[in-house]
């Protein structure tokens, strides 16, 4: 037989007992919990309702992390999949999940074998020490490396980070916004200027013609590896618009015919760096 | 004598005409020789400032001349110097911004290559007035000729005790160095430039505190556009009254303007502020074809239609018309230019050059480009035109730097002044200018052309 | 110059001031008890940083509440909005006047003390209604109406159960009620049913769990108090806890002998010592019941509003009436 009120009394007995029982609260900060050695707090990226990462790879978390715990990867604006963080990846629609859900193949990683290339570490150390290892000299160091290799190899950036004790997120950030190349370019680098002056002077026609001629899109290399095509706003053609730059020399103003001609000519010549030395 | 000789890089073409003050000596003065500069009256300004005027009076002179920053903001230079002078700190810095954020603007490059001592003198005058002991000239690393000549000029000046320690025998010391920079469009924003100078990624920070209060390494820093410094040197030698002789009342003096686009002779020209735009275009040989619009101020400016060409080239009139002075870019477009496509181009440029720090800028510019792509593809969403305006307003309201605030400028002004083109594209996919035939980049998932 | 009258007036003023002042520390103590007991029942420490063993937590809460922004909704009726917390608080404070703390320590020794008490208690219903209406918020209004309905419904079994006690003791004076209990033994032996009804009804009357639908934190926001902030809300908050104290005090006065000490101890002492002795026992007994009420809050599940009203009208009221009938009959028959 159920006696009314008995349940209440039982409950009261339990709470009263609890009152005298030892408490389970951890009195932080007097007593800190001990974490096991291999404990890892995991960073999980959030997905939006459409299944895409909300992360836009704006790079700021990596740059500000005091223990350099964050690595990032994504696509650069030429559509190349870069690992370990190329900063100007603003196009979240190139997120691999977006591609996957659209049924499209993810963009292949260009020059996959070369991102881990060996570099001349003693030379680089000399360059860095020559500048006193100061962060203000970062651009100058990058210039020297780019002069020698034609781009900034990842190994070089990591070495710079270690040597100068700067987060390599910061190194990448500075490199990314500075117009340095982070991928090697096979063969001659043909950069077509897309600044306002060149475009309004007919630079588009030049780009279209060269794309058709070489059969590649900007960001790609021809099949024989002699020409890599790119566009840039920073060719600084000025009065030479419309212009293009092959390696380090700016040619302009060019008509479509002239442009084709000069590219065809340079294609046969060996590649040289800014200082005139052959690229390593 | 440097390897590059005395001529300017072929990228720079200086047009005759206009009211030449800064450009007057280019071609006359040997950029590699200090003596040649001094013979033409160079360093008289610095001498006058250091030996006769003193820092306060120098600032007063610049204030009396009404010099305004030529980097696009038009901020009164004397006020900036006064703020830096009043700031507390032992080691102050002056930075000459020659990064030339927009590569189409040739003014700073012409000065750096053609008359580096003028820039140096202006920089030293600024350093003296603000009490700075360090000066940095931030130059774009592509301008190899300019860098060479500037370095040589600094060496010569130091040897002649015009720079470096104990300038002209006084206790004013200012060590000048050249910093080769690699920054994007955002270099026009002074805090971004200072971040890059410190080795960081060049992104702006919230202001206040302004760099004149706390800048490079915590020291009060005055960042000044190269052309502004050149004008300051001119004022120091010729006096405030002469400076005010030409130009408008609110903005005296001259400005280096780069005219390009559909003109007969694109190039660099120096004009008095207040000159009507039509005159400026005429100096470049006039428009080829029928001029439809003029984009004044680059990607952060705006479009003026052909019947507004009598607008005076001055800070306030241009601002009222929705444009801006910027770095002195004047782009002439004719009737074969599609306004929607041009707007998309400028927005795309801003999107690609954005540093990525502020969310409304980073994503907003991209969304605006996508919206324009939809319009160009004749498949707009019902509220796309409303979206253009709303998003632009939001970006401007919450902008971290002026690049973000002014990025929608070209699009909004073309939308205001050429709505038929937008409508034609959106409704019928028809380009009223007859220009859009496969020359623009395909929208959405295809990779953008350009790094 | 009638000194006795003057003295009486002075004494009254002093007593009322003391009562008013006493409400605040009482509220603090009760709130602190609530924080600690519920924490203990939930296997946690409760506040233990502010002061030794967290003693001053509720005091600091009081000060914090003073510092908050005083916001009145734009379209609220300012006069009534300001009046409402005052009414509720005054109901609690005024009813404290008749609580028998000790033989000589009753602020106002009315002959109709019981009636006065329950009459004044009804003022808080008005206060809640006014609060709900003056907020210009339909949810507050609904909350106020519900609260009024609940309180009004439970007042009836509450007072009816006390009528049985009064009939038995033959007086409406609290002091004489306790005197009767001293002579005849504590009332709980004589009126156990009335005790149960009174206890349940009193919990419902002061909106304590399990009957706190009104301000249930996950229900109608804060019920009629939604728009109140800062000290205005503080008034309501304090009034509730003071009411808990008062109800417990009244209950022990009616059923558990008031200031009388339990069996092994002498009932009452004389003189000043007697007053202190009585006050101490009064407080001990009151706080025991406050603690029980708080523990009930930690234990019991909130009842639904229809179950709430159902209990009042369909269970407690008939029970109270039956109890009254039986008590009256017994008095008549046994000439008690």
Coordinates of N, CA and C in Angstrom, one line a residue, chain A residues 8 11-12 14-16 18-30, chain C residues 36-46 48-49 292 295-296 298-300:
Chain A
X8 N 8.1 11.7 -0.3 CA 8.7 13.0 0.1 C 9.7 12.7 1.2
X11 N 12.8 11.2 -0.1 CA 13.6 12.2 -0.8 C 14.3 13.1 0.2
X12 N 13.6 13.5 1.3 CA 14.2 14.4 2.3 C 15.3 13.7 2.9
X14 N 17.3 11.5 1.6 CA 18.4 11.5 0.7 C 19.1 12.8 0.7
X15 N 18.4 13.9 0.6 CA 19.0 15.2 0.6 C 19.7 15.5 1.9
X16 N 19.0 15.1 3.0 CA 19.7 15.4 4.3 C 21.0 14.6 4.4
X18 N 22.8 13.8 1.9 CA 23.8 14.4 1.0 C 24.4 15.6 1.7
X19 N 23.6 16.3 2.5 CA 24.2 17.5 3.2 C 25.4 17.1 4.0
X20 N 25.3 16.0 4.6 CA 26.5 15.6 5.5 C 27.5 14.8 4.8
X21 N 27.2 14.5 3.5 CA 28.2 13.7 2.8 C 29.4 14.5 2.3
X22 N 30.5 13.9 2.0 CA 31.7 14.7 1.5 C 31.3 15.2 0.1
X23 N 31.7 16.5 -0.1 CA 31.3 17.1 -1.4 C 32.3 16.8 -2.5
X24 N 31.7 16.8 -3.7 CA 32.5 16.4 -4.8 C 33.2 17.6 -5.6
X25 N 32.9 18.8 -5.1 CA 33.5 19.9 -5.9 C 35.0 20.0 -5.8
X26 N 35.6 20.3 -6.9 CA 37.0 20.4 -7.0 C 37.3 21.9 -6.7
X27 N 38.0 22.2 -5.7 CA 38.2 23.6 -5.3 C 39.4 24.2 -6.1
X28 N 39.1 24.5 -7.3 CA 40.1 25.2 -8.1 C 40.2 26.6 -7.6
X29 N 41.3 27.3 -7.5 CA 42.6 26.9 -7.9 C 43.5 26.2 -6.8
X30 N 42.8 26.0 -5.7 CA 43.7 25.4 -4.7 C 44.1 24.0 -5.1
Chain C
X36 N 23.5 27.6 1.2 CA 24.4 26.5 1.7 C 23.7 25.2 1.8
X37 N 22.4 25.2 2.2 CA 21.7 23.9 2.4 C 21.4 23.3 1.1
X38 N 21.0 24.0 0.1 CA 20.7 23.4 -1.2 C 22.0 22.9 -1.8
X39 N 23.1 23.7 -1.6 CA 24.4 23.3 -2.1 C 24.8 21.9 -1.5
X40 N 24.6 21.9 -0.2 CA 25.0 20.6 0.5 C 24.2 19.5 0.0
X41 N 22.9 19.7 -0.2 CA 22.0 18.6 -0.6 C 22.4 18.2 -2.0
X42 N 23.1 19.1 -2.8 CA 23.5 18.7 -4.1 C 24.9 18.4 -4.2
X43 N 25.5 18.0 -3.1 CA 26.9 17.5 -3.0 C 27.9 18.6 -3.5
X44 N 27.6 19.8 -3.2 CA 28.6 20.8 -3.5 C 28.7 21.8 -2.3
X45 N 29.7 22.7 -2.4 CA 30.0 23.5 -1.3 C 29.2 24.7 -1.1
X46 N 28.6 25.2 -2.2 CA 28.0 26.5 -2.0 C 29.0 27.6 -1.9
X48 N 31.8 29.7 -0.7 CA 32.7 29.5 0.4 C 33.9 30.4 0.3
X49 N 33.8 31.5 -0.5 CA 34.9 32.4 -0.7 C 34.7 33.7 0.0
X292 N 14.1 23.1 7.1 CA 13.3 22.1 6.5 C 12.7 22.5 5.1
X295 N 15.3 22.6 2.6 CA 15.6 21.2 2.1 C 14.5 20.6 1.2
X296 N 13.3 21.0 1.5 CA 12.2 20.6 0.7 C 12.4 21.2 -0.7
X298 N 15.2 21.7 -2.1 CA 16.2 20.9 -2.8 C 15.7 19.5 -3.2
X299 N 14.7 19.1 -2.6 CA 14.2 17.7 -2.8 C 13.1 17.6 -3.8
X300 N 12.1 18.4 -3.6 CA 10.9 18.2 -4.3 C 10.8 18.8 -5.7

